[in-house]
Amino acid sequence: MAELTLPAPAKLNLFLHVTGRRPDGYHELQTVFQLLDWGDEVVLATTRGSSIDRGADLPGVEESSDLALRAAKVLQSAARARGRPSGGASITVHKRIPLGSGMGGASTDAASVLLGLNALWDCGFSRDELAALGLGLGADVPVFVHGQSAWAEGVGERLTPLCLGERWYVLVFPGEGVDTPSLFADPGLRRNAPRLEPGLERDLCALGNDFFPVLSGRVPAVARAARRMAQFGVPRLTGTGSTLFLEAADEATANRLTSDLKNHYNVRAVRGRDRSPVADSLARPEHE
Ligand code: C5P
């Protein structure tokens, strides 16, 4: 039986526009996904038989809605359906990304499970095939499977890789949020943002996040945190919240801003990454 420990990096949406609504109710988006050098950790162990189990409890997440377990089951079914090898697995998620923070916690765990078990079970699926399986689990899963910061369109699955270079951010967790489906359904949400050409030749900061006015109107704690952060820069929202962030010029500035804000909020300085650390972990010879 084999074991593999993989990072599961968090993401930020450097801007997020809602450009339309599809007939199936899902929304068309334009966004930039910035992967981070910080996130959860997923420990995978293959087991005899075919059961998919948790190796440890995950407080706040029911087994039936655990996307990491669902990812393993989806991969197992796809492998069986296409005559590929598979097996059983025990999955332990060490959670650091707060639940409901807009940083893709459940999606990145699911992506690391797809990538890791594909290697451990020797299923032989390509990244594109794994991303397609991931899209069925959630709109944010494909970017983590491809493992590259990217410009995204569609529901977030049409990806153009980006080189964002060395960037630092200060994350502020206001502690309260609103669930994603209810924000997408909010009558006050702008759904007709003009479509932009992909690329970085513009001020992403000025583009903003269409969920910010809706969320800050519904959650006073988010509006208060944004006002406090505004003395240090332009506060931005990631995903449907509730994490707010500031971009910092360098590591020292990020650390200084963190100490300025930490008396009031749960804060963290993090570095952006163009390439997911999962790709490096899997590139070790035994997983090539
Ligand atoms: O894909 P994910 O599971 O994260 O989406 C959660 C919910 O958010 C969906 O069921 C849908 O109501 C809404 N959503 C949407 N358009 C998107 C992504 C999510 O309407 N592009």
Tab-separated table of C-alpha atoms and ligand atoms in Angstrom:
chain	number	residue	atom	x	y	z
A	1	MET	CA	0.000	0.000	0.000
A	2	ALA	CA	1.333	3.433	-0.898
A	3	GLU	CA	1.007	6.848	0.711
A	4	LEU	CA	1.360	10.348	-0.689
A	5	THR	CA	1.195	13.758	1.016
A	6	LEU	CA	0.294	16.643	-1.264
A	7	PRO	CA	-0.144	20.373	-0.708
A	8	ALA	CA	-3.518	21.867	-1.692
A	9	PRO	CA	-2.870	25.568	-2.360
A	10	ALA	CA	-5.476	28.282	-1.793
A	11	LYS	CA	-6.416	30.807	-4.499
A	12	LEU	CA	-7.385	34.451	-4.716
A	13	ASN	CA	-9.564	36.037	-7.379
A	14	LEU	CA	-7.627	39.202	-8.267
A	15	PHE	CA	-10.827	40.502	-9.839
A	16	LEU	CA	-14.171	38.817	-10.497
A	17	HIS	CA	-16.819	39.922	-12.977
A	18	VAL	CA	-20.136	38.239	-13.681
A	19	THR	CA	-20.733	38.608	-17.416
A	20	GLY	CA	-23.979	36.666	-17.836
A	21	ARG	CA	-26.185	33.794	-16.808
A	22	ARG	CA	-26.464	30.481	-18.670
A	23	PRO	CA	-29.761	28.701	-19.339
A	24	ASP	CA	-28.821	26.118	-16.646
A	25	GLY	CA	-28.663	28.897	-14.014
A	26	TYR	CA	-24.855	28.927	-13.707
A	27	HIS	CA	-23.128	32.274	-14.183
A	28	GLU	CA	-20.522	33.208	-16.777
A	29	LEU	CA	-17.499	34.825	-15.155
A	30	GLN	CA	-14.247	36.550	-15.967
A	31	THR	CA	-11.568	36.365	-13.305
A	32	VAL	CA	-7.860	36.024	-12.595
A	33	PHE	CA	-6.988	33.095	-10.356
A	34	GLN	CA	-3.819	33.682	-8.339
A	35	LEU	CA	-2.543	30.497	-6.698
A	36	LEU	CA	-0.920	30.907	-3.278
A	37	ASP	CA	2.041	29.448	-1.471
A	38	TRP	CA	-0.236	28.465	1.420
A	39	GLY	CA	-3.185	26.144	1.856
A	40	ASP	CA	-4.359	22.734	3.062
A	41	GLU	CA	-2.512	19.438	3.013
A	42	VAL	CA	-3.972	16.171	1.783
A	43	VAL	CA	-2.641	12.763	2.878
A	44	LEU	CA	-3.636	9.878	0.607
A	45	ALA	CA	-3.132	6.202	1.393
A	46	THR	CA	-4.176	3.402	-0.922
A	47	THR	CA	-6.082	0.560	0.711
A	48	ARG	CA	-7.077	-2.983	-0.261
A	49	GLY	CA	-10.597	-3.316	-1.631
A	50	SER	CA	-12.502	-0.396	-3.028
A	51	SER	CA	-13.772	1.646	-0.084
A	52	ILE	CA	-13.051	5.380	0.084
A	53	ASP	CA	-12.771	6.525	3.697
A	54	ARG	CA	-11.647	9.412	5.802
A	55	GLY	CA	-8.418	8.931	7.712
A	56	ALA	CA	-9.508	11.580	10.244
A	57	ASP	CA	-12.554	13.703	11.029
A	58	LEU	CA	-12.959	17.031	9.274
A	59	PRO	CA	-14.782	19.324	11.721
A	60	GLY	CA	-17.618	21.292	10.101
A	61	VAL	CA	-17.772	19.083	6.972
A	62	GLU	CA	-20.231	16.154	6.775
A	63	GLU	CA	-18.848	13.063	5.028
A	64	SER	CA	-21.715	13.227	2.519
A	65	SER	CA	-20.696	16.734	1.382
A	66	ASP	CA	-16.910	16.244	1.580
A	67	LEU	CA	-15.635	17.152	-1.902
A	68	ALA	CA	-12.336	15.292	-1.309
A	69	LEU	CA	-14.211	11.989	-0.820
A	70	ARG	CA	-16.482	12.735	-3.781
A	71	ALA	CA	-13.422	13.408	-5.955
A	72	ALA	CA	-11.985	9.981	-5.089
A	73	LYS	CA	-15.300	8.285	-5.889
A	74	VAL	CA	-15.648	10.112	-9.203
A	75	LEU	CA	-12.105	9.114	-10.185
A	76	GLN	CA	-12.717	5.501	-9.154
A	77	SER	CA	-15.936	5.320	-11.242
A	78	ALA	CA	-14.267	6.934	-14.250
A	79	ALA	CA	-11.343	4.503	-14.000
A	80	ARG	CA	-13.681	1.505	-13.809
A	81	ALA	CA	-15.816	2.779	-16.692
A	82	ARG	CA	-12.741	3.092	-18.920
A	83	GLY	CA	-11.039	-0.116	-17.862
A	84	ARG	CA	-8.255	1.644	-15.949
A	85	PRO	CA	-6.788	0.459	-12.622
A	86	SER	CA	-8.144	1.910	-9.361
A	87	GLY	CA	-8.471	0.817	-5.727
A	88	GLY	CA	-9.494	1.977	-2.280
A	89	ALA	CA	-8.178	4.984	-0.402
A	90	SER	CA	-8.006	6.616	2.979
A	91	ILE	CA	-8.025	10.439	2.758
A	92	THR	CA	-6.966	12.860	5.471
A	93	VAL	CA	-7.296	16.616	4.935
A	94	HIS	CA	-5.299	18.914	7.216
A	95	LYS	CA	-7.467	22.058	6.979
A	96	ARG	CA	-5.911	25.496	7.119
A	97	ILE	CA	-8.018	27.381	4.570
A	98	PRO	CA	-11.089	28.551	6.510
A	99	LEU	CA	-14.411	27.076	5.362
A	100	GLY	CA	-16.480	29.558	3.324
A	101	SER	CA	-13.554	31.907	2.798
A	102	GLY	CA	-13.704	32.230	-1.012
A	103	MET	CA	-10.220	30.745	-1.310
A	104	GLY	CA	-11.233	27.458	-2.939
A	105	GLY	CA	-10.529	25.185	0.050
A	106	ALA	CA	-12.849	22.320	-0.861
A	107	SER	CA	-11.979	22.616	-4.572
A	108	THR	CA	-8.208	22.492	-4.052
A	109	ASP	CA	-8.521	19.474	-1.732
A	110	ALA	CA	-10.605	17.737	-4.419
A	111	ALA	CA	-8.040	18.601	-7.118
A	112	SER	CA	-5.142	17.244	-5.042
A	113	VAL	CA	-7.124	14.036	-4.471
A	114	LEU	CA	-7.745	13.649	-8.235
A	115	LEU	CA	-4.067	14.273	-9.055
A	116	GLY	CA	-2.717	12.161	-6.218
A	117	LEU	CA	-4.947	9.109	-6.634
A	118	ASN	CA	-4.493	9.230	-10.415
A	119	ALA	CA	-0.774	8.745	-9.685
A	120	LEU	CA	-1.135	6.226	-6.825
A	121	TRP	CA	-3.721	4.047	-8.579
A	122	ASP	CA	-1.913	4.469	-11.910
A	123	CYS	CA	-5.152	5.436	-13.695
A	124	GLY	CA	-3.251	7.270	-16.423
A	125	PHE	CA	-5.732	10.136	-16.897
A	126	SER	CA	-4.348	13.326	-18.461
A	127	ARG	CA	-4.630	16.727	-16.760
A	128	ASP	CA	-7.418	17.665	-19.195
A	129	GLU	CA	-9.338	14.504	-18.339
A	130	LEU	CA	-8.901	15.125	-14.601
A	131	ALA	CA	-9.977	18.772	-15.015
A	132	ALA	CA	-13.144	17.614	-16.814
A	133	LEU	CA	-13.907	15.227	-13.940
A	134	GLY	CA	-13.166	18.073	-11.499
A	135	LEU	CA	-15.537	20.476	-13.245
A	136	GLY	CA	-18.385	18.097	-12.378
A	137	LEU	CA	-17.464	18.577	-8.700
A	138	GLY	CA	-17.209	22.377	-8.732
A	139	ALA	CA	-16.377	25.306	-10.998
A	140	ASP	CA	-13.119	26.077	-9.152
A	141	VAL	CA	-11.644	22.566	-9.356
A	142	PRO	CA	-10.145	22.743	-12.912
A	143	VAL	CA	-7.727	25.604	-12.149
A	144	PHE	CA	-6.250	23.599	-9.273
A	145	VAL	CA	-5.949	20.482	-11.440
A	146	HIS	CA	-4.068	22.434	-14.118
A	147	GLY	CA	-2.018	24.036	-11.339
A	148	GLN	CA	-1.256	27.369	-12.978
A	149	SER	CA	-2.394	30.893	-12.109
A	150	ALA	CA	-4.718	31.857	-14.929
A	151	TRP	CA	-7.198	34.145	-16.609
A	152	ALA	CA	-10.521	32.281	-16.459
A	153	GLU	CA	-13.814	32.461	-18.319
A	154	GLY	CA	-16.914	30.317	-18.661
A	155	VAL	CA	-17.864	29.216	-15.149
A	156	GLY	CA	-14.143	29.342	-14.379
A	157	GLU	CA	-13.017	26.357	-16.465
A	158	ARG	CA	-11.765	28.071	-19.641
A	159	LEU	CA	-8.229	28.897	-18.563
A	160	THR	CA	-5.383	30.922	-20.046
A	161	PRO	CA	-2.192	30.514	-17.961
A	162	LEU	CA	-0.661	33.735	-16.628
A	163	CYS	CA	2.731	34.710	-15.256
A	164	LEU	CA	1.916	37.056	-12.389
A	165	GLY	CA	5.486	37.078	-11.028
A	166	GLU	CA	6.423	37.644	-7.385
A	167	ARG	CA	3.416	39.068	-5.531
A	168	TRP	CA	2.559	39.345	-1.847
A	169	TYR	CA	-0.843	39.631	-0.219
A	170	VAL	CA	-2.313	40.194	3.231
A	171	LEU	CA	-5.418	38.102	3.864
A	172	VAL	CA	-8.050	39.331	6.302
A	173	PHE	CA	-10.717	36.884	7.470
A	174	PRO	CA	-13.720	38.874	8.749
A	175	GLY	CA	-15.177	35.630	10.130
A	176	GLU	CA	-18.701	35.909	8.687
A	177	GLY	CA	-19.906	35.211	5.192
A	178	VAL	CA	-22.886	34.214	3.097
A	179	ASP	CA	-23.145	30.901	1.250
A	180	THR	CA	-22.174	30.942	-2.418
A	181	PRO	CA	-25.516	29.918	-4.033
A	182	SER	CA	-27.372	32.641	-2.134
A	183	LEU	CA	-24.949	35.332	-3.336
A	184	PHE	CA	-25.202	34.144	-6.955
A	185	ALA	CA	-28.999	34.321	-6.565
A	186	ASP	CA	-29.022	37.839	-5.045
A	187	PRO	CA	-31.242	40.189	-7.098
A	188	GLY	CA	-28.740	43.035	-6.533
A	189	LEU	CA	-25.839	41.170	-8.194
A	190	ARG	CA	-24.506	42.806	-11.389
A	191	ARG	CA	-24.678	40.131	-14.076
A	192	ASN	CA	-23.830	42.087	-17.211
A	193	ALA	CA	-20.212	43.179	-16.796
A	194	PRO	CA	-18.701	44.023	-20.205
A	195	ARG	CA	-16.515	41.215	-21.575
A	196	LEU	CA	-12.801	42.033	-21.400
A	197	GLU	CA	-9.985	40.727	-23.557
A	198	PRO	CA	-7.822	38.316	-21.511
A	199	GLY	CA	-4.572	39.768	-20.206
A	200	LEU	CA	-2.873	41.743	-17.499
A	201	GLU	CA	-2.490	45.072	-19.338
A	202	ARG	CA	-4.896	46.823	-17.026
A	203	ASP	CA	-5.373	47.636	-13.359
A	204	LEU	CA	-6.952	44.433	-12.007
A	205	CYS	CA	-7.433	46.186	-8.688
A	206	ALA	CA	-9.727	48.774	-10.279
A	207	LEU	CA	-11.868	46.055	-11.892
A	208	GLY	CA	-13.097	44.849	-8.496
A	209	ASN	CA	-15.329	41.948	-7.535
A	210	ASP	CA	-19.043	42.041	-8.423
A	211	PHE	CA	-19.865	40.212	-5.175
A	212	PHE	CA	-18.345	42.911	-2.964
A	213	PRO	CA	-21.302	45.338	-2.972
A	214	VAL	CA	-23.761	42.487	-2.421
A	215	LEU	CA	-21.782	40.826	0.385
A	216	SER	CA	-20.803	44.023	2.200
A	217	GLY	CA	-24.462	45.134	2.086
A	218	ARG	CA	-25.538	41.873	3.706
A	219	VAL	CA	-22.661	41.428	6.184
A	220	PRO	CA	-21.705	44.565	8.123
A	221	ALA	CA	-18.510	42.868	9.419
A	222	VAL	CA	-17.190	42.663	5.835
A	223	ALA	CA	-17.953	46.342	5.174
A	224	ARG	CA	-16.248	47.308	8.473
A	225	ALA	CA	-13.132	45.250	7.697
A	226	ALA	CA	-12.896	46.812	4.224
A	227	ARG	CA	-13.126	50.325	5.711
A	228	ARG	CA	-10.338	49.561	8.182
A	229	MET	CA	-8.138	48.048	5.455
A	230	ALA	CA	-8.689	51.058	3.162
A	231	GLN	CA	-6.169	53.101	5.159
A	232	PHE	CA	-3.439	50.718	3.900
A	233	GLY	CA	-4.507	50.121	0.284
A	234	VAL	CA	-7.411	48.962	-1.852
A	235	PRO	CA	-9.263	46.081	-0.137
A	236	ARG	CA	-10.426	43.342	-2.500
A	237	LEU	CA	-12.745	40.377	-2.047
A	238	THR	CA	-11.894	36.857	-3.233
A	239	GLY	CA	-14.590	34.629	-4.739
A	240	THR	CA	-17.920	35.124	-3.025
A	241	GLY	CA	-16.058	35.965	0.186
A	242	SER	CA	-15.665	36.433	2.873
A	243	THR	CA	-11.852	36.828	2.755
A	244	LEU	CA	-10.633	40.332	1.928
A	245	PHE	CA	-7.069	41.004	0.824
A	246	LEU	CA	-4.569	43.757	0.140
A	247	GLU	CA	-1.723	43.477	-2.337
A	248	ALA	CA	1.639	44.405	-0.788
A	249	ALA	CA	4.737	45.703	-2.584
A	250	ASP	CA	7.002	43.044	-1.019
A	251	GLU	CA	7.347	40.584	1.861
A	252	ALA	CA	8.424	43.226	4.406
A	253	THR	CA	5.374	45.379	3.566
A	254	ALA	CA	3.090	42.351	3.809
A	255	ASN	CA	4.493	41.516	7.257
A	256	ARG	CA	4.128	45.124	8.437
A	257	LEU	CA	0.495	45.309	7.262
A	258	THR	CA	-0.175	41.984	8.979
A	259	SER	CA	1.027	43.313	12.321
A	260	ASP	CA	-0.972	46.551	11.833
A	261	LEU	CA	-4.198	44.574	11.274
A	262	LYS	CA	-3.738	41.591	13.576
A	263	ASN	CA	-5.183	43.244	16.694
A	264	HIS	CA	-8.533	43.440	14.925
A	265	TYR	CA	-8.664	40.431	12.611
A	266	ASN	CA	-7.402	36.983	11.833
A	267	VAL	CA	-4.724	37.966	9.264
A	268	ARG	CA	-1.995	36.233	7.253
A	269	ALA	CA	0.735	37.334	4.833
A	270	VAL	CA	1.017	35.022	1.816
A	271	ARG	CA	3.025	34.854	-1.399
A	272	GLY	CA	1.483	34.241	-4.810
A	273	ARG	CA	2.661	31.370	-7.007
A	274	ASP	CA	2.371	31.011	-10.760
A	275	ARG	CA	2.669	27.221	-10.550
A	276	SER	CA	0.965	25.028	-7.989
A	277	PRO	CA	3.301	23.213	-5.565
A	278	VAL	CA	1.302	20.040	-6.305
A	279	ALA	CA	2.948	19.776	-9.708
A	280	ASP	CA	6.396	19.791	-8.028
A	281	SER	CA	5.366	17.114	-5.518
A	282	LEU	CA	4.062	14.880	-8.304
A	283	ALA	CA	7.116	15.468	-10.484
A	284	ARG	CA	9.229	13.320	-8.143
A	285	PRO	CA	10.428	10.335	-10.206
A	286	GLU	CA	8.106	7.773	-8.577
A	287	HIS	CA	5.052	9.748	-9.752
A	288	GLU	CA	6.100	10.649	-13.264
B	1	C5P	O1	-19.425	25.148	-8.572
B	1	C5P	P1	-19.733	25.377	-7.135
B	1	C5P	O2	-20.153	24.118	-6.420
B	1	C5P	O3	-18.693	26.131	-6.421
B	1	C5P	O4	-21.016	26.334	-7.128
B	1	C5P	C1	-21.881	26.481	-6.030
B	1	C5P	C2	-23.142	27.195	-6.506
B	1	C5P	O5	-22.849	28.543	-6.875
B	1	C5P	C3	-23.819	26.587	-7.715
B	1	C5P	O6	-24.730	25.595	-7.342
B	1	C5P	C4	-24.523	27.785	-8.337
B	1	C5P	O7	-25.730	28.055	-7.629
B	1	C5P	C5	-23.580	28.929	-8.040
B	1	C5P	N1	-22.635	29.214	-9.141
B	1	C5P	C6	-23.088	29.900	-10.259
B	1	C5P	N2	-22.214	30.185	-11.279
B	1	C5P	C7	-20.915	29.811	-11.187
B	1	C5P	C8	-20.429	29.122	-10.056
B	1	C5P	C9	-21.329	28.837	-9.045
B	1	C5P	O8	-24.263	30.267	-10.359
B	1	C5P	N3	-20.076	30.125	-12.187
